[in-house]
mmCIF file of C-alpha atoms in Angstrom:
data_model
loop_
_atom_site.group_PDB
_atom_site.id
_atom_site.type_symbol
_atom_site.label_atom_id
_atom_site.label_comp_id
_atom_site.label_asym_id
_atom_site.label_seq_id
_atom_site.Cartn_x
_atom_site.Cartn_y
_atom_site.Cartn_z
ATOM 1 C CA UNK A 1 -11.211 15.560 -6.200
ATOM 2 C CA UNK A 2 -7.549 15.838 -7.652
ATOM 3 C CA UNK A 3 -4.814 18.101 -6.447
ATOM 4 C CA UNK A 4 -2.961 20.538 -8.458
ATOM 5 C CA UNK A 5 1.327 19.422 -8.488
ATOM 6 C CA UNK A 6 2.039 22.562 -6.485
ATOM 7 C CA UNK A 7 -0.324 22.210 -4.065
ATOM 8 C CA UNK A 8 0.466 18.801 -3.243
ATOM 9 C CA UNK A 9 4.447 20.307 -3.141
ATOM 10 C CA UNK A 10 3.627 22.994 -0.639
ATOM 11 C CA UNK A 11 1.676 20.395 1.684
ATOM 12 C CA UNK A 12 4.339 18.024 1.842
ATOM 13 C CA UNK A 13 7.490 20.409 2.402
ATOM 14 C CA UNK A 14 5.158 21.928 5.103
ATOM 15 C CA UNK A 15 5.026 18.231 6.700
ATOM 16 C CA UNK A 16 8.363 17.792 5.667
ATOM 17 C CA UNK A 17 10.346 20.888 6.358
ATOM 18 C CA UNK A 18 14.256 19.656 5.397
ATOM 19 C CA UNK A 19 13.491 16.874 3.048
ATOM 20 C CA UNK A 20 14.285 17.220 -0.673
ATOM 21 C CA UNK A 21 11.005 16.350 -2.071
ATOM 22 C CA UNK A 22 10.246 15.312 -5.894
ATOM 23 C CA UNK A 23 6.821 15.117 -7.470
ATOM 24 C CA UNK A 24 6.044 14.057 -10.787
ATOM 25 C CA UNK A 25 2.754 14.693 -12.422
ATOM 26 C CA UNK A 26 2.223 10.454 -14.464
ATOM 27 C CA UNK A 27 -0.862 11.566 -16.179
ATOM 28 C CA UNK A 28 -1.433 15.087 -16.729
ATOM 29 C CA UNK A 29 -4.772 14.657 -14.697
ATOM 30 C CA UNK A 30 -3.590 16.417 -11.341
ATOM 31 C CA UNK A 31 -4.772 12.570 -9.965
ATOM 32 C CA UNK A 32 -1.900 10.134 -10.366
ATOM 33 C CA UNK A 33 1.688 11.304 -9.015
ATOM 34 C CA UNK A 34 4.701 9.556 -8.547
ATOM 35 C CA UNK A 35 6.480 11.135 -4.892
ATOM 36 C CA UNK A 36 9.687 11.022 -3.517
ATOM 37 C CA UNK A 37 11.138 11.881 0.103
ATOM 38 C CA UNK A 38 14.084 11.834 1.271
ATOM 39 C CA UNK A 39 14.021 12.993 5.300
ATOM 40 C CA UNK A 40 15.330 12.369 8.234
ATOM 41 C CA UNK A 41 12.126 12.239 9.702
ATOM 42 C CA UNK A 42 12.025 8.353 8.537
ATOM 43 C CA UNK A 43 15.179 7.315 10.196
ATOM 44 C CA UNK A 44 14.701 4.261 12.009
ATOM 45 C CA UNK A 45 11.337 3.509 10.901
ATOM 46 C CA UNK A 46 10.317 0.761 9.039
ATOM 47 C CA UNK A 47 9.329 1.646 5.082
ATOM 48 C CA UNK A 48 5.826 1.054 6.406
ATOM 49 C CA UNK A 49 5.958 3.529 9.000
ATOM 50 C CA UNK A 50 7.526 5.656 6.664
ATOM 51 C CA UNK A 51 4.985 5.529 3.972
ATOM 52 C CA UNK A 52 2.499 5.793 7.112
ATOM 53 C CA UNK A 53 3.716 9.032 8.036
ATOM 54 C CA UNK A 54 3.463 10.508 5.015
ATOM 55 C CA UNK A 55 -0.181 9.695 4.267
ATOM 56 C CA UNK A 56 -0.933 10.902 8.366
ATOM 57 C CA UNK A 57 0.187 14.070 7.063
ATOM 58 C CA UNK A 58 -1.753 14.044 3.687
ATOM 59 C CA UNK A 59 -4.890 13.022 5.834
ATOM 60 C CA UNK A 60 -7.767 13.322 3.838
ATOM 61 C CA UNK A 61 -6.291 13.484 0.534
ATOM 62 C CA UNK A 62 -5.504 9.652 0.052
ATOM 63 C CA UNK A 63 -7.651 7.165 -1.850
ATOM 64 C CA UNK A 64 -11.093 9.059 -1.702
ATOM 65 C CA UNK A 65 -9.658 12.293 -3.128
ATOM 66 C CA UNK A 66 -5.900 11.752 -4.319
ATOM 67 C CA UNK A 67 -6.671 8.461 -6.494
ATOM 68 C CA UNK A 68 -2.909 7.492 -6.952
ATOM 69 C CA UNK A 69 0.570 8.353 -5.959
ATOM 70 C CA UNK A 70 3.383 5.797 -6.034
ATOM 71 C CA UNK A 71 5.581 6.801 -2.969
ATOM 72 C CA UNK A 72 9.483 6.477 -2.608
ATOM 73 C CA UNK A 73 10.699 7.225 1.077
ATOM 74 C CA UNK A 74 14.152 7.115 2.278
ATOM 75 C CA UNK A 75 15.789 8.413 5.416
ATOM 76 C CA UNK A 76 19.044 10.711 5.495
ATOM 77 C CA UNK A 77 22.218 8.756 6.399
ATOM 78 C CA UNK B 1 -14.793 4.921 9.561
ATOM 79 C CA UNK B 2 -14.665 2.350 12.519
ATOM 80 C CA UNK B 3 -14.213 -1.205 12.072
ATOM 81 C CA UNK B 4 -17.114 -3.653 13.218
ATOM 82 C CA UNK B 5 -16.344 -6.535 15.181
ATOM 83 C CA UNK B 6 -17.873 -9.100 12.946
ATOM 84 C CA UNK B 7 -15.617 -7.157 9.278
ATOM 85 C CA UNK B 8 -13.023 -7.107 12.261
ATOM 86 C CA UNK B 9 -13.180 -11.509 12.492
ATOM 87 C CA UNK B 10 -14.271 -11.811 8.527
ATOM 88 C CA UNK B 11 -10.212 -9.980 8.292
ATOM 89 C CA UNK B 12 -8.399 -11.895 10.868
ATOM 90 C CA UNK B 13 -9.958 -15.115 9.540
ATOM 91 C CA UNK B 14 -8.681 -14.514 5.867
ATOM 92 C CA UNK B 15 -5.228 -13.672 7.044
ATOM 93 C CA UNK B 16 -5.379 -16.387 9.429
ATOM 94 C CA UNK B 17 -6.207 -18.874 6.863
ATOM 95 C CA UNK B 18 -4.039 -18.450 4.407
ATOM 96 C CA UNK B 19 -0.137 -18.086 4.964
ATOM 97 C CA UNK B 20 -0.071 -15.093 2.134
ATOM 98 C CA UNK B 21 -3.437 -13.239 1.629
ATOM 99 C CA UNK B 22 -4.151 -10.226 -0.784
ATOM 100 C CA UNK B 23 -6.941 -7.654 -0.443
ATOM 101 C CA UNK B 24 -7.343 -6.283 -4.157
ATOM 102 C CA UNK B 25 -9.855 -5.051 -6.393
ATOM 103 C CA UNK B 26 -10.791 -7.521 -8.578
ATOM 104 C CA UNK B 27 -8.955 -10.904 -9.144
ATOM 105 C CA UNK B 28 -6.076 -11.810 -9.706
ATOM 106 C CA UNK B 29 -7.157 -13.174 -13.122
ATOM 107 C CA UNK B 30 -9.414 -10.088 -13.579
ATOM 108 C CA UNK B 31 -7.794 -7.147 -11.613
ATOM 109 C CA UNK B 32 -9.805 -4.306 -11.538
ATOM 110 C CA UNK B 33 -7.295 -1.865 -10.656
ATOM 111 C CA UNK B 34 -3.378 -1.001 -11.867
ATOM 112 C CA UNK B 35 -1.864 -1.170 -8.573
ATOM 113 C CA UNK B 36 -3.782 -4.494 -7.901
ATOM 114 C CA UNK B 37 -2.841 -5.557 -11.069
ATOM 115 C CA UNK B 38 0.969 -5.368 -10.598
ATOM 116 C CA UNK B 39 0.399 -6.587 -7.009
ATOM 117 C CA UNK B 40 -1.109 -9.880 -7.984
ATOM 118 C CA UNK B 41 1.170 -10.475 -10.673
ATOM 119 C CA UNK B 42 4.519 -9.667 -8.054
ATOM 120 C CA UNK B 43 3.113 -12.588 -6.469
ATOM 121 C CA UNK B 44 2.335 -14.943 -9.496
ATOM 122 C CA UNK B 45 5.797 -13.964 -10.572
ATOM 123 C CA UNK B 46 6.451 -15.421 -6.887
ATOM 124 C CA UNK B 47 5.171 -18.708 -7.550
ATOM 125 C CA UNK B 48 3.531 -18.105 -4.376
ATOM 126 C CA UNK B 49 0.114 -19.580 -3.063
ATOM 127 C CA UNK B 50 -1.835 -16.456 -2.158
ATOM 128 C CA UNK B 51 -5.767 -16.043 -1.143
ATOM 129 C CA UNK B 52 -7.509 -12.868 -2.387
ATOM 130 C CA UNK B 53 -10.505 -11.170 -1.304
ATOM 131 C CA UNK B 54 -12.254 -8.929 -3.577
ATOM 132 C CA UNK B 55 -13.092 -5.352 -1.463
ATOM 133 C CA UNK B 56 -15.233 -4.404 -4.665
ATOM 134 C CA UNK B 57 -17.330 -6.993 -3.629
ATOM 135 C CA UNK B 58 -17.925 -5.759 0.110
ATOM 136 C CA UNK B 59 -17.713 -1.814 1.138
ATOM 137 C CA UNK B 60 -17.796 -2.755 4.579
ATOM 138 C CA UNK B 61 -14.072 -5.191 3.993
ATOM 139 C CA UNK B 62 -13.314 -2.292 1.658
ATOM 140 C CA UNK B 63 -13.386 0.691 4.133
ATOM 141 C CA UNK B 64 -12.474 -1.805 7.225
ATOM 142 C CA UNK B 65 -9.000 -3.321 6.013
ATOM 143 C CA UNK B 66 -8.086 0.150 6.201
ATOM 144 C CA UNK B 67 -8.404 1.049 9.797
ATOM 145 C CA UNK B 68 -7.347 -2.768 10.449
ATOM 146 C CA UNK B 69 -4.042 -2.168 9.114
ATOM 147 C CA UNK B 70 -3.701 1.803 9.381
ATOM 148 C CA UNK B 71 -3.100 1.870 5.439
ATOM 149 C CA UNK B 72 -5.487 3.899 3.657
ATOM 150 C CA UNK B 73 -5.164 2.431 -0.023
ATOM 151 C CA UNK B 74 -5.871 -1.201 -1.643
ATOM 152 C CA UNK B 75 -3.999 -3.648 -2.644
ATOM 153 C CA UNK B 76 -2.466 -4.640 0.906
ATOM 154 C CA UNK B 77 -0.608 -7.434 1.068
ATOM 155 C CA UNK B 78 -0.334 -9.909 4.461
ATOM 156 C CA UNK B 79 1.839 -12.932 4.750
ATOM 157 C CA UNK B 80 1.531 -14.894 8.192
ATOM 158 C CA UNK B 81 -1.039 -12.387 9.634
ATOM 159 C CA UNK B 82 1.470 -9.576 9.172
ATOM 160 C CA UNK B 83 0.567 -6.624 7.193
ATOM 161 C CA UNK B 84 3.950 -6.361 4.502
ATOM 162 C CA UNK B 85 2.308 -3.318 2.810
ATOM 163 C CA UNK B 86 0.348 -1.973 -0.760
ATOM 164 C CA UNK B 87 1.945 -1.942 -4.175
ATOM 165 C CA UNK B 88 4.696 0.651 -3.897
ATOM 166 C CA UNK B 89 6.522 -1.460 -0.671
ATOM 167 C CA UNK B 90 5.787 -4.851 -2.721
ATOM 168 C CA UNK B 91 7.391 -3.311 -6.133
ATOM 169 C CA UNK B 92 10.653 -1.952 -3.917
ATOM 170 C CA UNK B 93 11.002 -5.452 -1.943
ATOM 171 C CA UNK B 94 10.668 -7.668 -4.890
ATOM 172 C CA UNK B 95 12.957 -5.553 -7.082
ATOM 173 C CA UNK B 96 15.587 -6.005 -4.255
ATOM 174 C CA UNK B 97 14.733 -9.557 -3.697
ATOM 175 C CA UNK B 98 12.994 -8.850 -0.216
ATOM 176 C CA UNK B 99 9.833 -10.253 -0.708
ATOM 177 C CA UNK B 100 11.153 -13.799 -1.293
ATOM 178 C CA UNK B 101 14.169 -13.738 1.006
ATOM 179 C CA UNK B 102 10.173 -12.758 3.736
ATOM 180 C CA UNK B 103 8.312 -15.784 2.176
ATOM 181 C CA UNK B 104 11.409 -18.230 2.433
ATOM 182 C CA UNK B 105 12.307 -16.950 5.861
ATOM 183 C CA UNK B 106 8.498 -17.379 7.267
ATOM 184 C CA UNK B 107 9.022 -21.035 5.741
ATOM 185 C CA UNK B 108 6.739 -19.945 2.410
ATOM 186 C CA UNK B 109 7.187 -22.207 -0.992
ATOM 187 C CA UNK B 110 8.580 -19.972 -3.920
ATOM 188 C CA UNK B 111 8.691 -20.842 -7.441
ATOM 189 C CA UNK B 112 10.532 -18.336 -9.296
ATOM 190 C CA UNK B 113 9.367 -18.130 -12.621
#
């Protein structure tokens, strides 16, 4: 079941309160995204913890329902 | 969806097997799947050895790799037992030259071609 862009916005600045968040729409379909996140919630984790973290918080919504969404994290210097 | 002992040793003994393993959809000659796609050929463009497994082929492998490696997409990419991570990681580490400075430091052959 695919997401609509703002929807997926509003979850992830609710998970990710002070980040500066970008999501592009890749296909028009509401079902492939490219994401970026820049927060300091990922300082000091690896970029597989970081990446972890942010599908914990989109629980549910990976692979069976979100079918693709290319992920950029970065922590805050 | 818990993992079963018996998916549980099928896992460990792929990863344990081969030095660089890759669960994809598909083949690598016959991906079945963009992300896998790009995965398999990051690899090829290695010159790396790599098993595969093909989770299309078994639900149970499918659905168990990804409480085995708390990673809930496919491709997913291990080299010495060690989960590196799916597509997006393996795109950012081989752009910046990670992913071979990994293999060469874990004493992996690479053929850059």
């Amino acid at each position: 079941m695919p997401i609509e862009q703002f929807k997926l916005e509003e979850l992830i600045k609710n998970k990710f309160p002070n980040a500066n968040i970008l999501v592009e729409d890749l296909a028009g379909d509401n079902n492939h995204y490219s994401v970026s996140i820049e927060s300091s919630a990922f300082n000091g984790l690896s970029r597989i913890q970081q990446h972890q973290l942010v599908y914990k918080s989109l629980d549910g919504l990976m692979d069976n329902e979100l079918h693709a969404m290319q992920l950029k994290t970065k922590g805050t210097k | 969806m818990e993992l079963d002992e018996n998916t549980k040793t099928q896992i460990e003994n792929m990863i344990g097997e081969n030095e660089v393993f890759l669960f994809m959809k598909g083949n690598p000659d016959f991906p079945m799947c963009g992300f896998s796609s790009v995965a398999s050929a990051i690899l090829k463009k290695c010159g790396v050895n790599f098993g595969h497994c093909n989770v299309l082929d078994d639900e149970k492998i499918r659905e168990g790799i990804k409480s085995f490696s708390n990673w809930p997409t496919i491709p997913q990419l291990y080299i010495k037992k060690e989960f590196v991570g799916g597509c997006d990681i393996m795109k950012e580490m081989a752009e910046s030259g990670e992913l071979i400075e990994l293999l060469n430091t874990r004493g992996i052959e690479t053929q850059i071609s």
